[in-house]
């Protein structure tokens, strides 16, 4: 995307893709389905991050398109016992400690992302492009196969939950007539499903 923009692409005429447009781009490969889940969650948002750095202003209707994709392809956790697994499966725990999302000594490991609370993960400042590159790397294959699906969905949850929070916080504050603090709204949103959060559609 950076290459395209560097060559003079005009963002003023850019139309955000529809759900159908994304459907046509999303491949189906049963052998790579866990890896693809993370790519589906992070890829579109990595492009949005890139566009926003170049001045693109994402509209609320565009955000709803992404939300619908997340729900349609179930790019989130329905339930998880990964934290419990960390204490019981020593091999998985050791592997999770070694696997870093970014090739940097300061990058959080998969173990960190499983163990930390959402706000602590956000503080690590990983980008969607970081997650996308990780999903396409050999490091992803090092996740023990028995836990690969759960780990993929956990990463999707981190990505999706952050995006939903960004675009549903203001509508929730409006709905409550700003009588609740942001902290209270965060607690409420943690209890809601993604469909619940989308039900109160942001205004275009």
mmCIF file of N, CA and C in Angstrom, residues 68-182:
data_model
loop_
_atom_site.group_PDB
_atom_site.id
_atom_site.type_symbol
_atom_site.label_atom_id
_atom_site.label_comp_id
_atom_site.label_asym_id
_atom_site.label_seq_id
_atom_site.Cartn_x
_atom_site.Cartn_y
_atom_site.Cartn_z
ATOM 1 N N UNK A 68 -18.838 -5.686 10.359
ATOM 2 C CA UNK A 68 -19.627 -6.761 9.755
ATOM 3 C C UNK A 68 -18.731 -7.905 9.293
ATOM 4 N N UNK A 69 -17.557 -7.566 8.777
ATOM 5 C CA UNK A 69 -16.605 -8.601 8.362
ATOM 6 C C UNK A 69 -16.150 -9.431 9.556
ATOM 7 N N UNK A 70 -15.837 -8.745 10.646
ATOM 8 C CA UNK A 70 -15.372 -9.430 11.857
ATOM 9 C C UNK A 70 -16.423 -10.422 12.342
ATOM 10 N N UNK A 71 -17.679 -9.999 12.312
ATOM 11 C CA UNK A 71 -18.760 -10.872 12.762
ATOM 12 C C UNK A 71 -19.005 -11.999 11.757
ATOM 13 N N UNK A 72 -19.026 -11.669 10.476
ATOM 14 C CA UNK A 72 -19.313 -12.665 9.438
ATOM 15 C C UNK A 72 -18.302 -13.800 9.442
ATOM 16 N N UNK A 73 -17.014 -13.454 9.596
ATOM 17 C CA UNK A 73 -15.958 -14.467 9.551
ATOM 18 C C UNK A 73 -15.537 -14.936 10.950
ATOM 19 N N UNK A 74 -16.271 -14.489 11.964
ATOM 20 C CA UNK A 74 -16.036 -14.898 13.354
ATOM 21 C C UNK A 74 -14.569 -14.717 13.747
ATOM 22 N N UNK A 75 -14.097 -13.491 13.580
ATOM 23 C CA UNK A 75 -12.702 -13.170 13.873
ATOM 24 C C UNK A 75 -12.566 -12.706 15.321
ATOM 25 N N UNK A 76 -12.933 -13.581 16.232
ATOM 26 C CA UNK A 76 -12.908 -13.265 17.653
ATOM 27 C C UNK A 76 -13.029 -14.561 18.448
ATOM 28 N N UNK A 77 -12.779 -14.458 19.750
ATOM 29 C CA UNK A 77 -12.904 -15.614 20.636
ATOM 30 C C UNK A 77 -14.342 -15.761 21.109
ATOM 31 N N UNK A 78 -14.847 -16.974 21.084
ATOM 32 C CA UNK A 78 -16.151 -17.232 21.690
ATOM 33 C C UNK A 78 -15.955 -17.638 23.149
ATOM 34 N N UNK A 79 -14.883 -18.334 23.388
ATOM 35 C CA UNK A 79 -14.478 -18.699 24.746
ATOM 36 C C UNK A 79 -13.013 -19.100 24.673
ATOM 37 N N UNK A 80 -12.331 -19.030 25.797
ATOM 38 C CA UNK A 80 -10.913 -19.367 25.779
ATOM 39 C C UNK A 80 -10.452 -19.876 27.134
ATOM 40 N N UNK A 81 -9.609 -20.899 27.091
ATOM 41 C CA UNK A 81 -8.991 -21.384 28.325
ATOM 42 C C UNK A 81 -7.473 -21.359 28.198
ATOM 43 N N UNK A 82 -6.984 -20.485 27.303
ATOM 44 C CA UNK A 82 -5.546 -20.433 27.047
ATOM 45 C C UNK A 82 -4.750 -20.114 28.305
ATOM 46 N N UNK A 83 -5.275 -19.223 29.140
ATOM 47 C CA UNK A 83 -4.546 -18.881 30.363
ATOM 48 C C UNK A 83 -4.392 -20.098 31.259
ATOM 49 N N UNK A 84 -5.412 -20.928 31.311
ATOM 50 C CA UNK A 84 -5.330 -22.145 32.112
ATOM 51 C C UNK A 84 -4.337 -23.134 31.511
ATOM 52 N N UNK A 85 -4.290 -23.167 30.183
ATOM 53 C CA UNK A 85 -3.367 -24.076 29.498
ATOM 54 C C UNK A 85 -1.924 -23.713 29.813
ATOM 55 N N UNK A 86 -1.652 -22.400 29.949
ATOM 56 C CA UNK A 86 -0.286 -21.960 30.235
ATOM 57 C C UNK A 86 0.263 -22.606 31.502
ATOM 58 N N UNK A 87 -0.607 -22.847 32.454
ATOM 59 C CA UNK A 87 -0.141 -23.425 33.706
ATOM 60 C C UNK A 87 -0.057 -24.934 33.697
ATOM 61 N N UNK A 88 -0.612 -25.569 32.660
ATOM 62 C CA UNK A 88 -0.682 -27.029 32.642
ATOM 63 C C UNK A 88 0.170 -27.675 31.553
ATOM 64 N N UNK A 89 0.286 -27.014 30.424
ATOM 65 C CA UNK A 89 1.029 -27.574 29.292
ATOM 66 C C UNK A 89 2.396 -26.887 29.217
ATOM 67 N N UNK A 90 3.413 -27.529 29.747
ATOM 68 C CA UNK A 90 4.742 -26.909 29.830
ATOM 69 C C UNK A 90 5.359 -26.693 28.453
ATOM 70 N N UNK A 91 5.146 -27.642 27.535
ATOM 71 C CA UNK A 91 5.713 -27.488 26.193
ATOM 72 C C UNK A 91 5.110 -26.266 25.503
ATOM 73 N N UNK A 92 3.788 -26.146 25.572
ATOM 74 C CA UNK A 92 3.126 -24.996 24.961
ATOM 75 C C UNK A 92 3.589 -23.693 25.616
ATOM 76 N N UNK A 93 3.704 -23.709 26.936
ATOM 77 C CA UNK A 93 4.139 -22.513 27.654
ATOM 78 C C UNK A 93 5.536 -22.087 27.217
ATOM 79 N N UNK A 94 6.442 -23.050 27.105
ATOM 80 C CA UNK A 94 7.816 -22.737 26.685
ATOM 81 C C UNK A 94 7.850 -22.201 25.258
ATOM 82 N N UNK A 95 7.054 -22.798 24.380
ATOM 83 C CA UNK A 95 6.999 -22.322 22.995
ATOM 84 C C UNK A 95 6.418 -20.915 22.929
ATOM 85 N N UNK A 96 5.364 -20.686 23.700
ATOM 86 C CA UNK A 96 4.710 -19.373 23.694
ATOM 87 C C UNK A 96 5.660 -18.281 24.184
ATOM 88 N N UNK A 97 6.538 -18.626 25.114
ATOM 89 C CA UNK A 97 7.523 -17.656 25.610
ATOM 90 C C UNK A 97 8.544 -17.298 24.528
ATOM 91 N N UNK A 98 8.855 -18.257 23.661
ATOM 92 C CA UNK A 98 9.885 -18.051 22.635
ATOM 93 C C UNK A 98 9.358 -17.305 21.407
ATOM 94 N N UNK A 99 8.073 -17.450 21.136
ATOM 95 C CA UNK A 99 7.493 -16.875 19.914
ATOM 96 C C UNK A 99 7.184 -15.400 20.121
ATOM 97 N N UNK A 100 7.892 -14.552 19.393
ATOM 98 C CA UNK A 100 7.663 -13.105 19.489
ATOM 99 C C UNK A 100 6.939 -12.621 18.240
ATOM 100 N N UNK A 101 6.020 -11.704 18.444
ATOM 101 C CA UNK A 101 5.214 -11.210 17.325
ATOM 102 C C UNK A 101 6.087 -10.448 16.336
ATOM 103 N N UNK A 102 7.010 -9.655 16.855
ATOM 104 C CA UNK A 102 7.947 -8.891 16.023
ATOM 105 C C UNK A 102 9.361 -9.321 16.389
ATOM 106 N N UNK A 103 10.245 -9.357 15.408
ATOM 107 C CA UNK A 103 11.631 -9.760 15.663
ATOM 108 C C UNK A 103 12.383 -8.651 16.384
ATOM 109 N N UNK A 104 12.094 -8.531 17.647
ATOM 110 C CA UNK A 104 12.732 -7.507 18.470
ATOM 111 C C UNK A 104 12.774 -8.000 19.905
ATOM 112 N N UNK A 105 13.842 -7.655 20.599
ATOM 113 C CA UNK A 105 13.975 -8.088 21.983
ATOM 114 C C UNK A 105 12.925 -7.498 22.895
ATOM 115 N N UNK A 106 12.335 -6.379 22.475
ATOM 116 C CA UNK A 106 11.321 -5.721 23.300
ATOM 117 C C UNK A 106 9.898 -6.107 22.900
ATOM 118 N N UNK A 107 9.772 -6.873 21.830
ATOM 119 C CA UNK A 107 8.443 -7.272 21.369
ATOM 120 C C UNK A 107 7.810 -8.259 22.339
ATOM 121 N N UNK A 108 6.511 -8.123 22.591
ATOM 122 C CA UNK A 108 5.851 -9.097 23.464
ATOM 123 C C UNK A 108 5.827 -10.475 22.819
ATOM 124 N N UNK A 109 5.891 -11.478 23.642
ATOM 125 C CA UNK A 109 5.803 -12.852 23.155
ATOM 126 C C UNK A 109 4.336 -13.268 23.095
ATOM 127 N N UNK A 110 4.092 -14.399 22.474
ATOM 128 C CA UNK A 110 2.736 -14.946 22.454
ATOM 129 C C UNK A 110 2.267 -15.195 23.884
ATOM 130 N N UNK A 111 3.180 -15.630 24.720
ATOM 131 C CA UNK A 111 2.881 -15.853 26.142
ATOM 132 C C UNK A 111 2.378 -14.560 26.788
ATOM 133 N N UNK A 112 3.046 -13.454 26.496
ATOM 134 C CA UNK A 112 2.638 -12.160 27.054
ATOM 135 C C UNK A 112 1.218 -11.801 26.623
ATOM 136 N N UNK A 113 0.925 -11.998 25.342
ATOM 137 C CA UNK A 113 -0.379 -11.602 24.814
ATOM 138 C C UNK A 113 -1.513 -12.445 25.389
ATOM 139 N N UNK A 114 -1.210 -13.673 25.754
ATOM 140 C CA UNK A 114 -2.224 -14.533 26.371
ATOM 141 C C UNK A 114 -2.447 -14.128 27.824
ATOM 142 N N UNK A 115 -1.375 -13.768 28.490
ATOM 143 C CA UNK A 115 -1.419 -13.515 29.933
ATOM 144 C C UNK A 115 -1.910 -12.113 30.296
ATOM 145 N N UNK A 116 -1.593 -11.120 29.465
ATOM 146 C CA UNK A 116 -1.881 -9.732 29.810
ATOM 147 C C UNK A 116 -3.354 -9.371 29.634
ATOM 148 N N UNK A 117 -3.787 -8.360 30.374
ATOM 149 C CA UNK A 117 -5.128 -7.811 30.212
ATOM 150 C C UNK A 117 -5.163 -6.967 28.936
ATOM 151 N N UNK A 118 -6.360 -6.739 28.361
ATOM 152 C CA UNK A 118 -6.470 -5.988 27.101
ATOM 153 C C UNK A 118 -5.764 -4.640 27.118
ATOM 154 N N UNK A 119 -5.915 -3.884 28.211
ATOM 155 C CA UNK A 119 -5.281 -2.568 28.266
ATOM 156 C C UNK A 119 -3.755 -2.679 28.324
ATOM 157 N N UNK A 120 -3.261 -3.784 28.897
ATOM 158 C CA UNK A 120 -1.815 -3.995 28.943
ATOM 159 C C UNK A 120 -1.280 -4.383 27.570
ATOM 160 N N UNK A 121 -2.072 -5.148 26.830
ATOM 161 C CA UNK A 121 -1.686 -5.504 25.459
ATOM 162 C C UNK A 121 -1.635 -4.247 24.598
ATOM 163 N N UNK A 122 -2.625 -3.365 24.765
ATOM 164 C CA UNK A 122 -2.673 -2.123 23.987
ATOM 165 C C UNK A 122 -1.429 -1.281 24.224
ATOM 166 N N UNK A 123 -0.914 -1.342 25.445
ATOM 167 C CA UNK A 123 0.270 -0.555 25.789
ATOM 168 C C UNK A 123 1.518 -1.043 25.052
ATOM 169 N N UNK A 124 1.465 -2.265 24.525
ATOM 170 C CA UNK A 124 2.610 -2.813 23.792
ATOM 171 C C UNK A 124 2.735 -2.194 22.401
ATOM 172 N N UNK A 125 1.687 -1.515 21.960
ATOM 173 C CA UNK A 125 1.700 -0.739 20.716
ATOM 174 C C UNK A 125 2.036 -1.574 19.478
ATOM 175 N N UNK A 126 1.543 -2.784 19.433
ATOM 176 C CA UNK A 126 1.677 -3.582 18.218
ATOM 177 C C UNK A 126 0.675 -3.071 17.188
ATOM 178 N N UNK A 127 1.087 -3.019 15.936
ATOM 179 C CA UNK A 127 0.193 -2.566 14.881
ATOM 180 C C UNK A 127 -0.487 -3.763 14.227
ATOM 181 N N UNK A 128 -1.529 -3.482 13.470
ATOM 182 C CA UNK A 128 -2.202 -4.557 12.737
ATOM 183 C C UNK A 128 -1.262 -5.166 11.702
ATOM 184 N N UNK A 129 -0.381 -4.338 11.163
ATOM 185 C CA UNK A 129 0.602 -4.859 10.210
ATOM 186 C C UNK A 129 1.548 -5.840 10.892
ATOM 187 N N UNK A 130 1.883 -5.594 12.157
ATOM 188 C CA UNK A 130 2.719 -6.530 12.919
ATOM 189 C C UNK A 130 2.042 -7.896 13.009
ATOM 190 N N UNK A 131 0.750 -7.891 13.325
ATOM 191 C CA UNK A 131 0.010 -9.149 13.433
ATOM 192 C C UNK A 131 -0.105 -9.834 12.072
ATOM 193 N N UNK A 132 -0.315 -9.035 11.026
ATOM 194 C CA UNK A 132 -0.450 -9.594 9.679
ATOM 195 C C UNK A 132 0.846 -10.279 9.248
ATOM 196 N N UNK A 133 1.968 -9.622 9.494
ATOM 197 C CA UNK A 133 3.262 -10.205 9.131
ATOM 198 C C UNK A 133 3.541 -11.463 9.952
ATOM 199 N N UNK A 134 3.169 -11.433 11.216
ATOM 200 C CA UNK A 134 3.371 -12.604 12.068
ATOM 201 C C UNK A 134 2.580 -13.799 11.535
ATOM 202 N N UNK A 135 1.340 -13.548 11.117
ATOM 203 C CA UNK A 135 0.496 -14.635 10.609
ATOM 204 C C UNK A 135 1.085 -15.261 9.349
ATOM 205 N N UNK A 136 1.827 -14.482 8.582
ATOM 206 C CA UNK A 136 2.412 -15.001 7.352
ATOM 207 C C UNK A 136 3.822 -15.534 7.513
ATOM 208 N N UNK A 137 4.324 -15.519 8.744
ATOM 209 C CA UNK A 137 5.707 -15.924 8.987
ATOM 210 C C UNK A 137 5.816 -17.382 9.430
ATOM 211 N N UNK A 138 7.045 -17.874 9.446
ATOM 212 C CA UNK A 138 7.301 -19.235 9.918
ATOM 213 C C UNK A 138 7.056 -19.352 11.420
ATOM 214 N N UNK A 139 7.121 -18.220 12.118
ATOM 215 C CA UNK A 139 6.913 -18.243 13.569
ATOM 216 C C UNK A 139 5.520 -18.750 13.918
ATOM 217 N N UNK A 140 4.551 -18.423 13.076
ATOM 218 C CA UNK A 140 3.182 -18.865 13.353
ATOM 219 C C UNK A 140 3.097 -20.390 13.369
ATOM 220 N N UNK A 141 3.867 -21.028 12.497
ATOM 221 C CA UNK A 141 3.855 -22.490 12.409
ATOM 222 C C UNK A 141 4.477 -23.147 13.637
ATOM 223 N N UNK A 142 5.203 -22.371 14.430
ATOM 224 C CA UNK A 142 5.830 -22.918 15.631
ATOM 225 C C UNK A 142 4.853 -23.035 16.800
ATOM 226 N N UNK A 143 3.675 -22.458 16.640
ATOM 227 C CA UNK A 143 2.649 -22.633 17.670
ATOM 228 C C UNK A 143 2.212 -24.091 17.642
ATOM 229 N N UNK A 144 2.260 -24.803 18.760
ATOM 230 C CA UNK A 144 1.844 -26.214 18.776
ATOM 231 C C UNK A 144 0.474 -26.394 18.133
ATOM 232 N N UNK A 145 0.368 -27.372 17.262
ATOM 233 C CA UNK A 145 -0.838 -27.542 16.450
ATOM 234 C C UNK A 145 -2.107 -27.654 17.287
ATOM 235 N N UNK A 146 -2.007 -28.309 18.430
ATOM 236 C CA UNK A 146 -3.187 -28.497 19.269
ATOM 237 C C UNK A 146 -3.749 -27.209 19.837
ATOM 238 N N UNK A 147 -2.930 -26.161 19.857
ATOM 239 C CA UNK A 147 -3.372 -24.875 20.412
ATOM 240 C C UNK A 147 -3.389 -23.770 19.357
ATOM 241 N N UNK A 148 -3.137 -24.133 18.109
ATOM 242 C CA UNK A 148 -2.995 -23.114 17.061
ATOM 243 C C UNK A 148 -4.300 -22.363 16.805
ATOM 244 N N UNK A 149 -5.403 -23.094 16.768
ATOM 245 C CA UNK A 149 -6.687 -22.431 16.526
ATOM 246 C C UNK A 149 -7.017 -21.457 17.656
ATOM 247 N N UNK A 150 -6.828 -21.899 18.897
ATOM 248 C CA UNK A 150 -7.134 -21.042 20.045
ATOM 249 C C UNK A 150 -6.250 -19.800 20.049
ATOM 250 N N UNK A 151 -4.976 -19.967 19.702
ATOM 251 C CA UNK A 151 -4.060 -18.823 19.664
ATOM 252 C C UNK A 151 -4.439 -17.856 18.543
ATOM 253 N N UNK A 152 -4.811 -18.410 17.390
ATOM 254 C CA UNK A 152 -5.214 -17.564 16.267
ATOM 255 C C UNK A 152 -6.431 -16.728 16.639
ATOM 256 N N UNK A 153 -7.411 -17.354 17.262
ATOM 257 C CA UNK A 153 -8.620 -16.624 17.646
ATOM 258 C C UNK A 153 -8.337 -15.617 18.754
ATOM 259 N N UNK A 154 -7.374 -15.926 19.607
ATOM 260 C CA UNK A 154 -7.005 -14.971 20.661
ATOM 261 C C UNK A 154 -6.380 -13.717 20.049
ATOM 262 N N UNK A 155 -5.531 -13.901 19.052
ATOM 263 C CA UNK A 155 -4.937 -12.749 18.364
ATOM 264 C C UNK A 155 -6.019 -11.963 17.625
ATOM 265 N N UNK A 156 -6.955 -12.679 17.003
ATOM 266 C CA UNK A 156 -8.078 -12.006 16.340
ATOM 267 C C UNK A 156 -8.875 -11.184 17.346
ATOM 268 N N UNK A 157 -9.063 -11.747 18.526
ATOM 269 C CA UNK A 157 -9.811 -11.050 19.581
ATOM 270 C C UNK A 157 -9.128 -9.742 19.967
ATOM 271 N N UNK A 158 -7.813 -9.779 20.111
ATOM 272 C CA UNK A 158 -7.060 -8.574 20.467
ATOM 273 C C UNK A 158 -7.260 -7.495 19.408
ATOM 274 N N UNK A 159 -7.137 -7.901 18.145
ATOM 275 C CA UNK A 159 -7.262 -6.962 17.027
ATOM 276 C C UNK A 159 -8.688 -6.421 16.926
ATOM 277 N N UNK A 160 -9.658 -7.335 16.945
ATOM 278 C CA UNK A 160 -11.057 -6.955 16.738
ATOM 279 C C UNK A 160 -11.602 -6.135 17.894
ATOM 280 N N UNK A 161 -11.277 -6.548 19.113
ATOM 281 C CA UNK A 161 -11.797 -5.838 20.282
ATOM 282 C C UNK A 161 -11.295 -4.404 20.310
ATOM 283 N N UNK A 162 -10.042 -4.199 19.946
ATOM 284 C CA UNK A 162 -9.479 -2.844 19.929
ATOM 285 C C UNK A 162 -10.209 -1.972 18.912
ATOM 286 N N UNK A 163 -10.506 -2.554 17.745
ATOM 287 C CA UNK A 163 -11.196 -1.792 16.707
ATOM 288 C C UNK A 163 -12.626 -1.462 17.132
ATOM 289 N N UNK A 164 -13.318 -2.455 17.676
ATOM 290 C CA UNK A 164 -14.694 -2.218 18.116
ATOM 291 C C UNK A 164 -14.735 -1.151 19.199
ATOM 292 N N UNK A 165 -13.784 -1.184 20.118
ATOM 293 C CA UNK A 165 -13.779 -0.182 21.181
ATOM 294 C C UNK A 165 -13.625 1.217 20.591
ATOM 295 N N UNK A 166 -12.737 1.324 19.616
ATOM 296 C CA UNK A 166 -12.478 2.628 19.004
ATOM 297 C C UNK A 166 -13.749 3.222 18.400
ATOM 298 N N UNK A 167 -14.569 2.354 17.775
ATOM 299 C CA UNK A 167 -15.702 2.871 17.020
ATOM 300 C C UNK A 167 -17.048 2.746 17.722
ATOM 301 N N UNK A 168 -17.096 2.140 18.880
ATOM 302 C CA UNK A 168 -18.377 2.033 19.593
ATOM 303 C C UNK A 168 -18.397 2.812 20.900
ATOM 304 N N UNK A 169 -17.246 3.307 21.333
ATOM 305 C CA UNK A 169 -17.210 4.053 22.593
ATOM 306 C C UNK A 169 -18.052 5.325 22.511
ATOM 307 N N UNK A 170 -17.852 6.122 21.476
ATOM 308 C CA UNK A 170 -18.602 7.379 21.356
ATOM 309 C C UNK A 170 -20.110 7.154 21.255
ATOM 310 N N UNK A 171 -20.575 6.206 20.408
ATOM 311 C CA UNK A 171 -22.021 5.951 20.365
ATOM 312 C C UNK A 171 -22.582 5.497 21.710
ATOM 313 N N UNK A 172 -21.790 4.715 22.470
ATOM 314 C CA UNK A 172 -22.255 4.279 23.784
ATOM 315 C C UNK A 172 -22.343 5.462 24.742
ATOM 316 N N UNK A 173 -21.371 6.353 24.673
ATOM 317 C CA UNK A 173 -21.418 7.560 25.500
ATOM 318 C C UNK A 173 -22.637 8.405 25.139
ATOM 319 N N UNK A 174 -22.930 8.495 23.834
ATOM 320 C CA UNK A 174 -24.105 9.247 23.385
ATOM 321 C C UNK A 174 -25.384 8.588 23.889
ATOM 322 N N UNK A 175 -25.407 7.258 23.822
ATOM 323 C CA UNK A 175 -26.591 6.509 24.246
ATOM 324 C C UNK A 175 -26.885 6.741 25.727
ATOM 325 N N UNK A 176 -25.841 6.869 26.525
ATOM 326 C CA UNK A 176 -26.004 7.088 27.969
ATOM 327 C C UNK A 176 -26.027 8.572 28.320
ATOM 328 N N UNK A 177 -26.060 9.415 27.277
ATOM 329 C CA UNK A 177 -26.074 10.874 27.461
ATOM 330 C C UNK A 177 -24.889 11.345 28.307
ATOM 331 N N UNK A 178 -23.773 10.670 28.124
ATOM 332 C CA UNK A 178 -22.509 11.026 28.778
ATOM 333 C C UNK A 178 -22.609 11.004 30.309
ATOM 334 N N UNK A 179 -23.503 10.175 30.821
ATOM 335 C CA UNK A 179 -23.660 10.067 32.272
ATOM 336 C C UNK A 179 -22.683 9.061 32.873
ATOM 337 N N UNK A 180 -22.096 8.228 32.019
ATOM 338 C CA UNK A 180 -21.143 7.229 32.497
ATOM 339 C C UNK A 180 -19.731 7.626 32.102
ATOM 340 N N UNK A 181 -18.782 7.224 32.917
ATOM 341 C CA UNK A 181 -17.383 7.497 32.601
ATOM 342 C C UNK A 181 -16.909 6.542 31.511
ATOM 343 N N UNK A 182 -15.772 6.865 30.908
ATOM 344 C CA UNK A 182 -15.197 5.988 29.889
ATOM 345 C C UNK A 182 -14.862 4.629 30.496
#
